[in-house]
Coordinates of C-alpha atoms and ligand atoms in Angstrom, one line a residue:
X808 CA 21.3 56.6 9.9
X809 CA 25.0 56.8 9.3
X810 CA 27.3 57.5 12.2
X811 CA 28.0 61.2 12.3
X812 CA 30.4 61.7 15.2
X813 CA 34.1 62.1 14.2
X814 CA 37.1 62.8 16.3
X815 CA 38.4 66.3 15.5
X816 CA 41.8 66.3 13.8
X817 CA 44.5 67.4 16.3
X818 CA 45.3 70.7 14.6
X819 CA 41.6 71.7 14.8
X820 CA 41.3 70.6 18.5
X821 CA 44.5 72.6 19.2
X822 CA 43.1 75.6 17.5
X823 CA 39.9 75.4 19.6
X824 CA 42.0 75.0 22.8
X825 CA 44.2 77.8 21.8
X826 CA 41.2 80.2 22.0
X827 CA 41.2 79.6 25.7
X828 CA 44.9 79.8 26.3
X829 CA 45.9 82.6 23.9
X830 CA 43.6 85.6 23.8
X831 CA 46.2 88.1 22.7
X832 CA 50.0 88.5 22.5
X833 CA 50.2 89.1 26.2
X834 CA 49.0 85.5 26.8
X835 CA 51.8 84.1 24.8
X836 CA 54.3 86.3 26.7
X837 CA 53.0 85.0 30.0
X838 CA 53.2 81.4 29.0
X839 CA 56.7 81.6 27.5
X840 CA 58.0 83.5 30.5
X841 CA 56.5 81.0 32.9
X842 CA 58.0 78.1 31.0
X843 CA 61.4 79.8 31.2
X844 CA 61.0 80.2 35.0
X845 CA 59.9 76.6 35.3
X846 CA 63.0 75.6 33.4
X847 CA 65.0 77.3 36.3
X848 CA 66.4 80.1 34.1
X849 CA 68.3 82.9 35.8
X850 CA 68.4 85.2 32.8
X851 CA 65.3 85.7 30.6
X852 CA 65.0 88.0 27.6
X853 CA 61.9 89.0 25.9
X854 CA 62.0 90.5 22.4
X855 CA 58.9 92.0 20.7
X856 CA 57.9 93.4 17.4
X857 CA 54.7 95.3 16.8
X858 CA 53.3 94.7 20.2
X859 CA 54.0 91.0 19.8
X860 CA 51.8 90.7 16.7
X861 CA 54.8 90.1 14.4
X862 CA 57.2 88.5 16.9
X863 CA 57.4 87.4 20.5
X864 CA 60.7 85.8 21.4
X865 CA 61.7 84.5 24.8
X866 CA 65.2 83.3 25.4
X867 CA 66.3 81.6 28.7
X868 CA 69.4 80.0 30.1
X869 CA 67.3 77.2 31.8
X870 CA 67.7 73.5 31.6
X871 CA 66.8 73.1 27.9
X872 CA 65.2 70.1 26.3
X873 CA 66.3 66.9 24.8
X874 CA 65.5 66.3 21.2
X875 CA 62.6 64.0 22.0
X876 CA 61.2 66.4 24.7
X877 CA 61.5 69.3 22.3
X878 CA 59.4 67.4 19.8
X879 CA 56.9 66.3 22.5
X880 CA 56.5 69.7 24.0
X881 CA 54.2 70.7 21.2
X882 CA 51.8 67.9 21.8
X883 CA 48.7 68.7 23.7
X884 CA 48.7 67.6 27.4
X885 CA 52.5 67.1 27.1
X886 CA 54.0 68.2 30.3
X887 CA 57.0 67.3 32.4
X888 CA 55.5 68.9 35.5
X889 CA 52.8 66.5 36.7
X890 CA 52.5 62.8 36.3
X891 CA 49.5 61.9 38.4
X892 CA 46.4 63.8 39.6
X893 CA 47.8 64.1 43.2
X894 CA 50.7 66.2 41.9
X895 CA 48.2 69.0 41.3
X896 CA 48.1 69.5 45.0
X897 CA 51.8 70.1 45.5
X898 CA 52.6 72.2 42.5
X899 CA 55.8 74.2 42.5
X900 CA 55.7 75.1 38.8
X901 CA 53.7 77.7 36.9
X902 CA 52.6 75.4 34.2
X903 CA 51.1 72.0 34.5
X904 CA 48.4 71.7 31.8
X905 CA 50.8 71.0 29.0
X906 CA 48.6 73.1 26.7
X907 CA 50.5 76.3 26.1
X908 CA 53.0 75.3 23.5
X909 CA 50.5 73.1 21.6
X910 CA 48.0 76.0 21.6
X911 CA 50.6 78.6 20.5
X912 CA 51.9 76.3 17.8
X913 CA 48.3 75.9 16.5
X914 CA 47.9 79.6 15.7
X915 CA 51.4 80.9 14.9
X916 CA 54.7 80.1 13.3
X917 CA 56.9 78.8 16.0
X918 CA 60.6 78.2 16.1
X919 CA 62.1 76.4 19.0
X920 CA 65.8 76.2 19.6
X921 CA 67.0 74.3 22.7
X922 CA 70.0 72.6 24.2
X923 CA 70.6 70.9 27.4
X924 CA 73.7 72.1 29.3
X925 CA 75.5 68.8 29.1
X926 CA 75.0 68.4 25.3
X927 CA 77.1 69.7 22.5
X928 CA 74.4 69.9 20.0
X929 CA 70.9 71.1 20.4
X930 CA 67.7 71.0 18.4
X931 CA 65.8 73.4 16.2
X932 CA 62.1 72.7 15.4
X933 CA 59.8 74.8 13.2
X934 CA 56.1 74.4 13.6
X935 CA 53.3 76.2 11.9
X936 CA 49.6 75.7 12.5
X937 CA 50.4 72.6 14.6
X938 CA 52.4 71.0 11.7
X939 CA 56.1 70.3 12.2
X940 CA 57.8 72.0 9.2
X941 CA 61.3 71.0 10.1
X942 CA 63.4 69.4 12.8
X943 CA 67.1 69.4 12.8
X944 CA 70.2 69.3 15.1
X945 CA 71.5 72.8 15.6
X946 CA 74.4 74.5 17.3
X947 CA 72.7 76.7 19.8
X948 CA 73.4 78.1 23.3
X949 CA 72.3 76.1 26.3
X950 CA 68.8 76.9 27.3
X951 CA 65.8 77.6 25.1
X952 CA 64.7 80.2 22.7
X953 CA 61.1 80.2 21.4
X954 CA 60.1 82.6 18.7
X955 CA 56.4 83.0 18.0
X956 CA 55.8 84.8 14.7
X957 CA 52.6 86.0 13.0
X958 CA 50.2 85.3 15.8
X959 CA 46.7 84.2 14.6
X960 CA 48.1 84.0 11.0
X961 CA 45.5 81.3 10.3
X962 CA 42.6 82.8 12.1
X963 CA 42.1 86.2 10.5
X964 CA 39.0 87.0 12.6
X965 CA 41.1 86.8 15.8
X966 CA 43.9 88.8 14.3
X967 CA 41.6 91.6 13.3
X968 CA 40.1 91.5 16.8
X969 CA 43.4 92.5 18.3
X970 CA 43.6 96.0 19.7
X971 CA 46.0 98.8 18.7
X972 CA 49.7 98.3 19.3
X973 CA 49.8 100.6 22.4
X974 CA 46.9 98.7 24.0
X975 CA 48.4 95.3 23.3
X976 CA 51.8 96.5 24.5
X977 CA 50.2 97.7 27.7
X978 CA 48.8 94.2 28.3
X979 CA 52.2 92.7 27.6
X980 CA 53.9 95.1 30.1
X981 CA 51.3 94.1 32.7
X982 CA 52.1 90.5 32.3
X983 CA 55.8 91.2 32.3
X984 CA 55.5 93.2 35.5
X985 CA 53.7 90.4 37.3
X986 CA 56.2 87.8 36.3
X987 CA 59.2 90.0 37.0
X988 CA 57.9 91.1 40.4
X989 CA 57.4 87.6 41.5
X990 CA 60.9 86.6 40.5
X991 CA 63.4 89.3 41.5
X992 CA 66.2 86.7 41.6
X993 CA 65.9 86.3 37.9
X994 CA 67.3 88.9 35.5
X995 CA 64.8 90.1 32.8
X996 CA 65.1 92.3 29.8
X997 CA 62.4 93.4 27.5
X998 CA 63.0 94.9 24.1
X999 CA 60.3 96.3 21.9
X1000 CA 61.0 97.2 18.2
X1001 CA 64.7 97.4 19.1
X1002 CA 64.1 99.7 22.1
X1003 CA 65.2 98.4 25.5
X1004 CA 62.1 98.9 27.6
X1005 CA 63.2 97.1 30.8
X1006 CA 66.5 96.0 32.0
X1007 CA 66.0 94.3 35.4
X1008 CA 69.1 92.8 37.0
X1009 CA 68.9 90.1 39.6
X1010 CA 67.9 91.8 42.9
X1011 CA 65.6 91.7 45.9
X1012 CA 61.9 92.6 45.9
X1013 CA 62.5 96.2 46.9
X1014 CA 65.0 96.8 44.2
X1015 CA 62.9 95.1 41.6
X1016 CA 59.9 97.3 42.4
X1017 CA 62.1 100.3 42.2
X1018 CA 63.7 99.2 38.9
X1019 CA 60.2 98.7 37.4
X1020 CA 58.3 101.7 38.8
X1021 CA 61.1 104.2 39.2
X1022 CA 63.5 105.5 41.8
X1023 CA 60.9 107.6 43.5
X1024 CA 59.0 104.5 44.5
X1025 CA 61.6 103.6 47.1
X1026 CA 60.7 106.1 49.6
X1027 CA 57.0 105.3 49.2
X1028 CA 57.4 101.7 50.3
X1029 CA 56.3 100.4 53.7
X1030 CA 57.6 96.9 54.5
X1031 CA 55.1 94.3 55.5
X1032 CA 56.1 91.0 57.1
X1033 CA 54.4 88.4 59.2
X1034 CA 54.6 84.7 59.6
X1035 CA 52.0 82.5 61.2
X1036 CA 51.2 78.8 61.1
X1037 CA 49.1 79.0 57.9
X1038 CA 50.5 82.0 56.1
X1039 CA 53.6 84.0 55.5
X1040 CA 53.2 87.5 54.2
X1041 CA 56.1 89.6 52.9
X1042 CA 56.2 92.6 50.7
X1043 CA 55.4 96.3 50.7
X1044 CA 52.5 98.6 50.7
X1045 CA 52.7 102.1 49.4
X1046 CA 52.3 104.9 52.0
X1047 CA 48.7 106.1 52.2
X1048 CA 49.7 109.5 50.7
X1049 CA 50.5 107.7 47.4
X1050 CA 47.2 106.0 47.0
X1051 CA 45.9 106.5 43.5
X1052 CA 42.7 106.8 41.5
X1053 CA 43.8 103.9 39.3
X1054 CA 44.4 100.4 40.6
X1055 CA 47.7 100.1 38.7
X1056 CA 50.0 99.1 41.5
X1057 CA 48.1 96.3 43.3
X1058 CA 49.8 93.0 43.3
X1059 CA 49.1 89.9 45.2
X1060 CA 51.3 86.9 44.7
X1061 CA 50.5 83.5 46.2
X1062 CA 53.4 81.1 46.2
X1063 CA 55.1 83.4 43.6
X1064 CA 52.1 83.3 41.3
X1065 CA 50.3 86.5 40.5
X1066 CA 46.6 86.3 41.5
X1067 CA 43.6 88.5 41.5
X1068 CA 41.5 88.4 44.6
X1069 CA 38.9 91.0 45.2
X1070 CA 38.4 89.5 48.7
X1071 CA 42.1 90.0 49.7
X1072 CA 42.1 93.4 48.0
X1073 CA 39.2 94.3 50.3
X1074 CA 41.3 93.2 53.3
X1075 CA 44.1 95.6 52.3
X1076 CA 41.6 98.4 51.8
X1077 CA 40.2 97.7 55.2
X1078 CA 43.7 98.1 56.7
X1079 CA 44.0 101.5 55.0
X1080 CA 40.6 102.6 56.3
X1081 CA 40.8 106.0 57.7
X1082 CA 44.1 106.7 56.2
X1083 CA 43.1 107.3 52.6
X1084 CA 40.2 109.2 51.0
X1085 CA 37.4 107.3 49.4
X1086 CA 37.8 106.8 45.7
X1087 CA 41.5 106.2 45.8
X1088 CA 43.2 102.8 46.0
X1089 CA 46.2 101.8 48.0
X1090 CA 49.2 100.4 46.3
X1091 CA 50.6 97.1 47.4
X1092 CA 53.0 94.3 46.5
X1093 CA 52.2 91.4 48.8
X1094 CA 53.7 88.0 48.6
X1095 CA 51.7 85.3 50.4
X1096 CA 53.1 81.9 51.0
X1097 CA 50.7 79.1 51.9
X1098 CA 50.8 75.4 51.8
X1099 CA 50.1 74.4 48.2
X1100 CA 47.7 71.9 49.5
X1101 CA 45.5 74.6 50.9
X1102 CA 44.8 76.3 47.6
X1103 CA 43.2 75.3 44.3
X1104 CA 44.7 77.1 41.4
X1105 CA 42.8 75.1 38.8
X1106 CA 39.5 77.0 38.8
X1107 CA 40.4 79.4 36.1
X1108 CA 41.9 78.6 32.7
X1109 CA 44.4 81.4 32.8
X1110 CA 45.1 80.8 36.4
X1111 CA 44.9 84.2 37.9
X1112 CA 42.2 83.3 40.3
X1113 CA 42.6 80.8 43.0
X1114 CA 40.6 79.3 45.8
X1115 CA 41.8 79.2 49.4
X1116 CA 40.7 76.7 51.9
X1117 CA 40.5 79.2 54.8
X1118 CA 39.6 82.5 53.2
X1119 CA 38.4 84.1 56.4
X1120 CA 41.6 83.5 58.3
X1121 CA 43.6 84.9 55.4
X1122 CA 41.5 87.9 55.2
X1123 CA 41.9 88.7 58.9
X1124 CA 45.7 88.1 58.7
X1125 CA 46.3 90.2 55.6
X1126 CA 44.3 93.0 57.2
X1127 CA 46.0 92.9 60.6
X1128 CA 49.5 92.6 59.1
X1129 CA 49.1 95.5 56.8
X1130 CA 47.5 97.6 59.5
X1131 CA 50.3 96.7 61.8
X1132 CA 52.9 97.8 59.3
X1133 CA 51.2 101.0 58.7
X1134 CA 51.2 101.6 62.4
X1135 CA 54.9 100.9 62.7
X1136 CA 55.6 103.1 59.7
X1137 CA 54.1 106.0 61.5
X1138 CA 56.2 105.3 64.5
X1139 CA 59.4 105.7 62.6
X1140 CA 58.4 107.6 59.5
X1141 CA 61.8 108.1 58.0
X1142 CA 63.2 104.7 58.5
X1143 CA 63.8 102.3 55.7
X1144 CA 64.5 98.9 57.1
X1145 CA 65.7 97.2 54.0
X1146 CA 67.6 100.0 52.6
X1147 CA 69.8 99.3 49.7
X1148 CA 72.8 101.6 49.5
X1149 CA 72.3 101.8 45.8
X1150 CA 68.8 103.2 46.3
X1151 CA 69.5 106.2 48.4
X1152 CA 66.5 108.2 49.3
X1153 CA 66.6 112.0 49.4
X1154 CA 66.5 111.7 53.1
X1155 CA 70.1 110.6 53.1
X1156 CA 69.6 109.7 56.7
X1157 CA 73.0 108.2 57.2
X1158 CA 74.9 111.4 57.3
X1159 CA 72.7 113.1 59.8
X1160 CA 72.7 112.8 63.5
X1161 CA 69.9 110.6 64.6
X1162 CA 66.6 112.4 65.2
X1163 CA 64.0 111.2 67.5
X1164 CA 60.9 110.2 65.5
X1165 CA 58.0 112.5 66.2
X1166 CA 55.3 110.7 68.0
X1167 CA 52.1 112.7 68.3
X1168 CA 51.3 111.9 71.9
X1169 CA 49.7 114.2 74.3
X1170 CA 51.8 113.6 77.3
X1171 CA 49.5 115.4 79.7
X1172 CA 46.7 113.1 78.7
X1173 CA 45.3 110.9 81.4
X1174 CA 42.4 108.7 80.7
X1175 CA 41.6 108.6 84.4
X1176 CA 41.2 112.3 84.9
X1177 CA 37.8 113.6 85.1
X1178 CA 36.6 115.5 82.0
X1179 CA 33.7 117.5 80.9
X1180 CA 30.7 115.4 80.0
X1181 CA 30.6 114.4 76.4
X1182 CA 28.0 112.4 74.6
X1183 CA 29.5 110.8 71.5
X1184 CA 32.0 108.1 72.0
X1185 CA 33.1 106.3 69.0
X1186 CA 35.3 103.3 69.1
X1187 CA 37.2 104.0 72.3
X1188 CA 40.6 103.0 71.1
X1189 CA 41.0 105.2 68.1
X1190 CA 42.9 108.1 69.5
X1191 CA 42.2 111.5 68.4
X1192 CA 44.5 114.5 68.3
X1193 CA 42.5 116.0 71.1
X1194 CA 42.0 113.5 73.8
X1195 CA 38.5 114.4 74.8
X1196 CA 37.2 111.1 73.5
X1197 CA 39.3 109.3 75.9
X1198 CA 38.6 111.4 78.8
X1199 CA 34.9 111.1 78.0
X1200 CA 35.2 107.4 78.6
X1201 CA 35.5 108.2 82.3
X1202 CA 32.8 110.7 82.5
X1203 CA 30.0 109.7 84.9
X1204 CA 32.3 108.3 87.5
X1205 CA 31.4 111.2 89.7
X1206 CA 32.5 109.8 93.0
X1207 CA 36.0 109.5 91.9
X1208 CA 36.2 113.0 90.5
X1209 CA 38.3 114.5 93.3
X1210 CA 40.7 111.7 93.7
X1211 CA 41.1 111.3 90.0
X1212 CA 42.2 114.8 89.7
X1213 CA 44.9 114.5 92.2
X1214 CA 46.1 111.4 90.5
X1215 CA 46.4 113.2 87.2
X1216 CA 49.3 115.2 88.6
X1217 CA 51.1 112.2 89.8
X1218 CA 50.9 110.3 86.5
X1219 CA 51.9 113.4 84.7
X1220 CA 55.1 113.4 86.5
X1221 CA 55.7 109.8 85.7
X1222 CA 55.2 110.5 82.0
X1223 CA 57.9 113.1 82.1
X1224 CA 60.5 110.5 82.9
X1225 CA 59.1 108.5 80.0
X1226 CA 60.8 105.3 80.7
X1227 CA 59.4 101.8 80.8
X1228 CA 60.6 100.3 84.0
X1229 CA 60.9 96.6 84.5
X1230 CA 58.9 96.5 87.6
X1231 CA 56.3 99.0 86.5
X1232 CA 56.0 100.6 89.9
X1233 CA 56.8 99.8 93.4
X1234 CA 54.6 102.2 95.3
X1235 CA 51.7 101.2 97.5
X1236 CA 48.2 101.5 96.3
X1237 CA 47.4 104.8 94.8
X1238 CA 44.6 107.2 95.5
X1239 CA 42.6 106.5 92.4
X1240 CA 42.4 102.8 93.2
X1241 CA 38.8 102.5 92.5
X1242 CA 39.2 103.2 88.8
X1243 CA 40.8 99.9 87.9
X1244 CA 40.5 96.4 89.2
X1245 CA 42.5 93.3 88.6
X1246 CA 40.9 90.1 87.8
X1247 CA 42.7 86.7 88.3
X1248 CA 46.0 88.6 88.3
X1249 CA 45.5 88.7 84.5
X1250 CA 43.0 91.3 83.4
X1251 CA 42.7 94.9 84.3
X1252 CA 39.1 96.0 84.4
X1253 CA 38.1 99.6 84.1
X1254 CA 34.6 101.0 84.0
X1255 CA 33.9 103.2 81.0
X1256 CA 30.9 105.2 80.2
X1257 CA 29.4 102.6 77.9
X1258 CA 30.2 99.7 80.1
X1259 CA 33.6 98.4 80.9
X1260 CA 36.9 97.6 79.2
X1261 CA 39.0 94.6 79.9
X1262 CA 42.7 94.8 79.3
X1263 CA 45.0 91.8 79.1
X1264 CA 47.9 92.9 81.3
X1265 CA 50.6 90.8 79.7
X1266 CA 49.6 91.6 76.1
X1267 CA 49.2 95.3 77.0
X1268 CA 52.7 95.5 78.4
X1269 CA 54.0 93.7 75.4
X1270 CA 52.5 96.4 73.2
X1271 CA 54.1 99.1 75.3
X1272 CA 57.5 97.5 75.4
X1273 CA 57.3 96.6 71.7
X1274 CA 56.8 100.2 70.6
X1275 CA 59.4 101.5 73.0
X1276 CA 62.0 99.0 71.9
X1277 CA 61.2 99.4 68.2
X1278 CA 61.7 103.1 68.5
X1279 CA 65.0 102.5 70.2
X1280 CA 66.3 100.0 67.8
X1281 CA 65.3 102.0 64.7
X1282 CA 66.6 105.4 65.8
X1283 CA 69.6 103.9 67.7
X1284 CA 68.8 106.0 70.7
X1285 CA 68.5 103.4 73.4
X1286 CA 69.4 104.3 77.0
X1287 CA 71.0 101.5 78.9
X1288 CA 71.4 100.9 82.5
X1289 CA 75.0 100.3 83.6
X1290 CA 75.5 97.2 85.7
X1291 CA 77.6 97.4 88.8
X1292 CA 79.1 94.0 88.0
X1293 CA 79.2 92.5 84.6
X1294 CA 76.8 89.7 83.9
X1295 CA 78.6 86.6 82.7
X1296 CA 76.6 84.2 80.6
X1297 CA 77.3 81.0 78.9
X1298 CA 75.8 79.8 75.6
X1299 CA 76.4 77.0 73.2
X1300 CA 78.5 77.9 70.1
X1301 CA 75.6 77.9 67.7
X1302 CA 73.6 80.1 70.1
X1303 CA 76.5 82.5 70.3
X1304 CA 76.6 82.7 66.5
X1305 CA 72.9 83.7 66.5
X1306 CA 73.7 86.4 69.1
X1307 CA 76.7 87.6 67.1
X1308 CA 74.5 88.1 64.0
X1309 CA 72.2 90.4 66.0
X1310 CA 74.8 92.0 68.2
X1311 CA 74.4 95.4 66.6
X1312 CA 70.7 95.4 66.9
X1313 CA 70.9 94.2 70.5
X1314 CA 73.2 97.1 71.3
X1315 CA 70.6 99.5 69.8
X1316 CA 68.1 98.2 72.3
X1317 CA 70.4 99.1 75.2
X1318 CA 72.6 96.0 75.7
X1319 CA 76.3 96.7 76.2
X1320 CA 78.7 93.8 75.7
X1321 CA 82.1 93.8 77.1
X1322 CA 83.3 90.6 75.6
X1323 CA 81.7 88.4 72.9
X1324 CA 83.6 85.1 73.2
X1325 CA 83.0 81.8 71.5
X1326 CA 80.7 80.6 74.2
X1327 CA 80.7 83.3 76.9
X1328 CA 79.2 86.7 77.0
X1329 CA 79.9 89.5 79.4
X1330 CA 77.2 92.1 79.6
X1331 CA 77.9 95.4 81.3
X1332 CA 74.7 97.3 80.3
X1333 CA 71.1 96.3 79.7
X1334 CA 68.0 98.0 78.3
X1335 CA 66.4 100.3 80.9
X1336 CA 63.2 98.4 80.8
X1337 CA 64.9 95.1 81.6
X1338 CA 65.5 93.8 85.1
X1339 CA 69.0 92.4 85.5
X1340 CA 67.6 89.0 86.6
X1341 CA 65.6 88.8 83.3
X1342 CA 68.6 89.4 81.0
X1343 CA 69.6 85.9 80.3
X1344 CA 66.1 84.6 79.9
X1345 CA 65.4 87.3 77.4
X1346 CA 68.5 86.4 75.4
X1347 CA 67.7 82.7 75.5
X1348 CA 64.1 83.3 74.4
X1349 CA 65.4 85.4 71.6
X1350 CA 67.8 82.8 70.4
X1351 CA 64.9 80.3 70.4
X1352 CA 62.6 82.6 68.5
X1353 CA 65.2 83.4 65.9
X1354 CA 66.0 79.7 65.4
X1355 CA 62.3 79.0 65.1
X1356 CA 61.5 81.7 62.6
X1357 CA 64.6 82.0 60.5
X1358 CA 63.8 85.5 59.4
X1359 CA 65.5 87.2 56.6
X1360 CA 67.6 90.3 57.3
X1361 CA 66.4 93.8 57.9
X1362 CA 62.9 94.6 58.8
X1363 CA 61.6 91.3 59.8
X1364 CA 64.7 90.6 61.9
X1365 CA 64.2 93.8 63.9
X1366 CA 60.6 93.1 64.3
X1367 CA 61.2 89.6 65.4
X1368 CA 63.9 90.7 67.9
X1369 CA 61.7 93.4 69.4
X1370 CA 58.7 91.1 69.5
X1371 CA 60.6 88.4 71.3
X1372 CA 62.1 90.8 73.8
X1373 CA 58.8 92.5 74.5
X1374 CA 57.2 89.1 75.0
X1375 CA 59.7 87.9 77.6
X1376 CA 60.1 91.2 79.3
X1377 CA 56.4 92.0 79.7
X1378 CA 54.7 91.5 83.0
X1379 CA 53.3 88.0 83.2
X1380 CA 49.9 86.7 83.8
X1381 CA 49.6 85.8 87.5
X1382 CA 51.4 88.9 88.7
X1383 CA 49.4 91.0 91.1
X1384 CA 49.5 94.7 90.1
X1385 CA 48.7 97.5 92.5
X1386 CA 46.4 100.2 91.4
X1387 CA 49.3 102.6 90.5
X1388 CA 51.0 99.9 88.4
X1389 CA 47.7 99.1 86.7
X1390 CA 47.0 102.7 85.8
X1391 CA 50.5 103.4 84.7
X1392 CA 50.3 100.4 82.4
X1393 CA 46.9 101.6 81.0
X1394 CA 48.2 105.1 80.4
X1395 CA 51.2 103.8 78.6
X1396 CA 49.1 101.5 76.6
X1397 CA 47.0 104.4 75.4
X1398 CA 50.0 106.3 74.4
X1399 CA 50.8 103.6 71.9
X1400 CA 50.1 103.9 68.2
X1401 CA 48.2 100.6 68.2
X1402 CA 46.9 100.0 71.7
X1403 CA 44.3 97.5 70.7
X1404 CA 46.4 94.8 69.3
X1405 CA 49.5 93.0 70.6
X1406 CA 52.7 92.7 68.6
X1407 CA 51.6 89.3 67.6
X1408 CA 48.2 90.6 66.6
X1409 CA 46.1 89.4 69.5
X1410 CA 43.5 91.7 70.9
X1411 CA 44.7 93.6 73.9
X1412 CA 41.5 95.2 75.0
X1413 CA 37.9 94.2 74.8
X1414 CA 34.9 96.2 75.8
X1415 CA 31.7 95.0 77.3
X1416 CA 28.8 97.2 76.6
X1417 CA 26.3 97.9 79.3
X1418 CA 23.6 96.7 76.9
X1419 CA 25.3 93.3 76.7
X1420 CA 25.2 93.1 80.4
X1421 CA 21.6 94.2 80.5
X1422 CA 20.7 91.4 78.2
X1423 CA 22.2 88.9 80.7
X1424 CA 19.8 90.0 83.4
X1425 CA 16.6 89.5 81.6
Ligands
ADP1173 P1 53.3 73.1 30.8 O1 54.1 74.3 31.1 O2 51.9 73.2 31.4 O3 54.0 71.8 31.2 P2 53.8 73.8 28.1 O4 53.0 73.5 26.9 O5 53.9 75.2 28.5 O6 53.1 73.0 29.3 O7 55.2 73.2 28.0 C1 55.3 71.8 27.7 C2 56.6 71.2 28.2 O8 57.7 71.7 27.4 C3 56.9 71.6 29.6 O9 56.3 70.8 30.6 C4 58.4 71.5 29.6 O10 58.8 70.2 29.9 C5 58.8 71.9 28.2 N1 59.2 73.3 28.1 C6 58.5 74.3 27.6 N2 59.2 75.5 27.6 C7 60.4 75.1 28.1 C8 61.6 75.9 28.3 N3 61.7 77.2 28.1 N4 62.7 75.2 28.8 C9 62.7 73.9 29.0 N5 61.6 73.1 28.8 C10 60.5 73.7 28.4
MG1174 MG1 53.8 76.2 30.4

């Protein structure tokens, strides 16, 4: 029998491959925009006619191509982005398969005009159905313009399969949003049938979101920011009130690439649990940065799904970080950490005298006071408006009933002064001493109805100080303690520069600086919660933390500063606390918005169920 296997001609192979890469005009838009970004463009324009069916044109001011490269770019597997397989694991570009231009040229009329910046003359190439129609030198601007006309001209079945113009336009806008959100530092415009649809100047993420989704969006955004060893998360979530029935505003970017991940989406939903009704979806714009080696973006041909090495850890972190931000947001509801002056919100906060944020805390609440018996206890650390759940934790401790009551009044007085003191308390053991115990000068143990809870003293105090300081720094209402004699401190020049950058924020926490020299600092006031002897340690630690983290301005800087200060000011492990100190700390902890996690997302409290104990005695 005669041999029957033949190699497919290139243009047929390209047409088949094109089916995978180009499903609709939006796929072409995505590929061309991504190529322009890979070419390091700072300005990209997209021009469309008839939802891209007649024309899709992308112009960039990127590096351009040499004549040879321009010709080669239409070959299949022609790419400048990877050379060997290992390169796949350290990708910093959008493209790498070298298929897009070849595929697009197989099913459309394509004109490429390109010029490198250091060349006088560029190149113009016309390709139709994979065949080069013409190639000539051309006087063109630096950068690249690719025009894709008459998509699927040679595959009528595919062309007929396209949806109506509004539907295809919607798909294009979706792609455009994803690319534009991931690259706020690039200016984009989009024109459709001569109408300017988007005009997005170079900006930051917040402005980009607002430019795309409208001015009202600004006040809905809650900043999210966290850095850990394996992951950096930045971005915004929409306040719970603005959760929507549709999933329109849900964006995950990993290393600036839009991805779909139902798993991470679930993590965000989990963080919103209890804050939104069922059936509505939270909005988010989250930018994750991970080591390129820890992801595999190659599992899906259109590359919107990726595989992470350590999905579980990512899940936990995304959830905790978003939850944390929502918690902070409710501490300071009218603050806008990254506020752009051009994006003024109706609050116009700047012209009003500072107002204390309202914190819904029941100041008379004392978890140690005896309370009427109650049966249902849900998760003990979810605070309710009425505090009976809390009090109910202590029900059943009959013996202490009388002493606990008398203690209530004392703690009540302490709350009135409402200050965090450096040395928690200095009184001798209090009456209600039986209610808490200290273990290894590290844990505070307290019996609760269902068993016992164990509180990490250092982390608990961190949480208390963190919320207090964050409040001060954001509403600029810190009280400072005047020092009798100014504290003189010496720092290296670079350290002083770090401090100078955050001088204003430090002042909002309660520091008062008399002089701010090149390498000396004279401090005349310090935050109330800070002991004088700790002042220089706190500043040194702060400098260290800032140098380690290199945060960007605004929100993350405040957060970092407050986290660092809370960490170095908090009572240390190994310090013995008397019962009054212990209880004061516990009370303050439970007045926090997020008592159960530390500012660095470690658990503060764990509970041991009596059932668990019972099991140990079998
Ligand atoms: P890939 O992006 O996967 O490398 P493409 O088919 O999209 O494959 O592009 C092929 C090559 O053409 C790219 O690797 C790049 O070198 C070049 N190229 C494509 N578009 C541009 C552009 N806008 N500016 C400069 N070079 C480009
Ligand atoms: Mg590409």
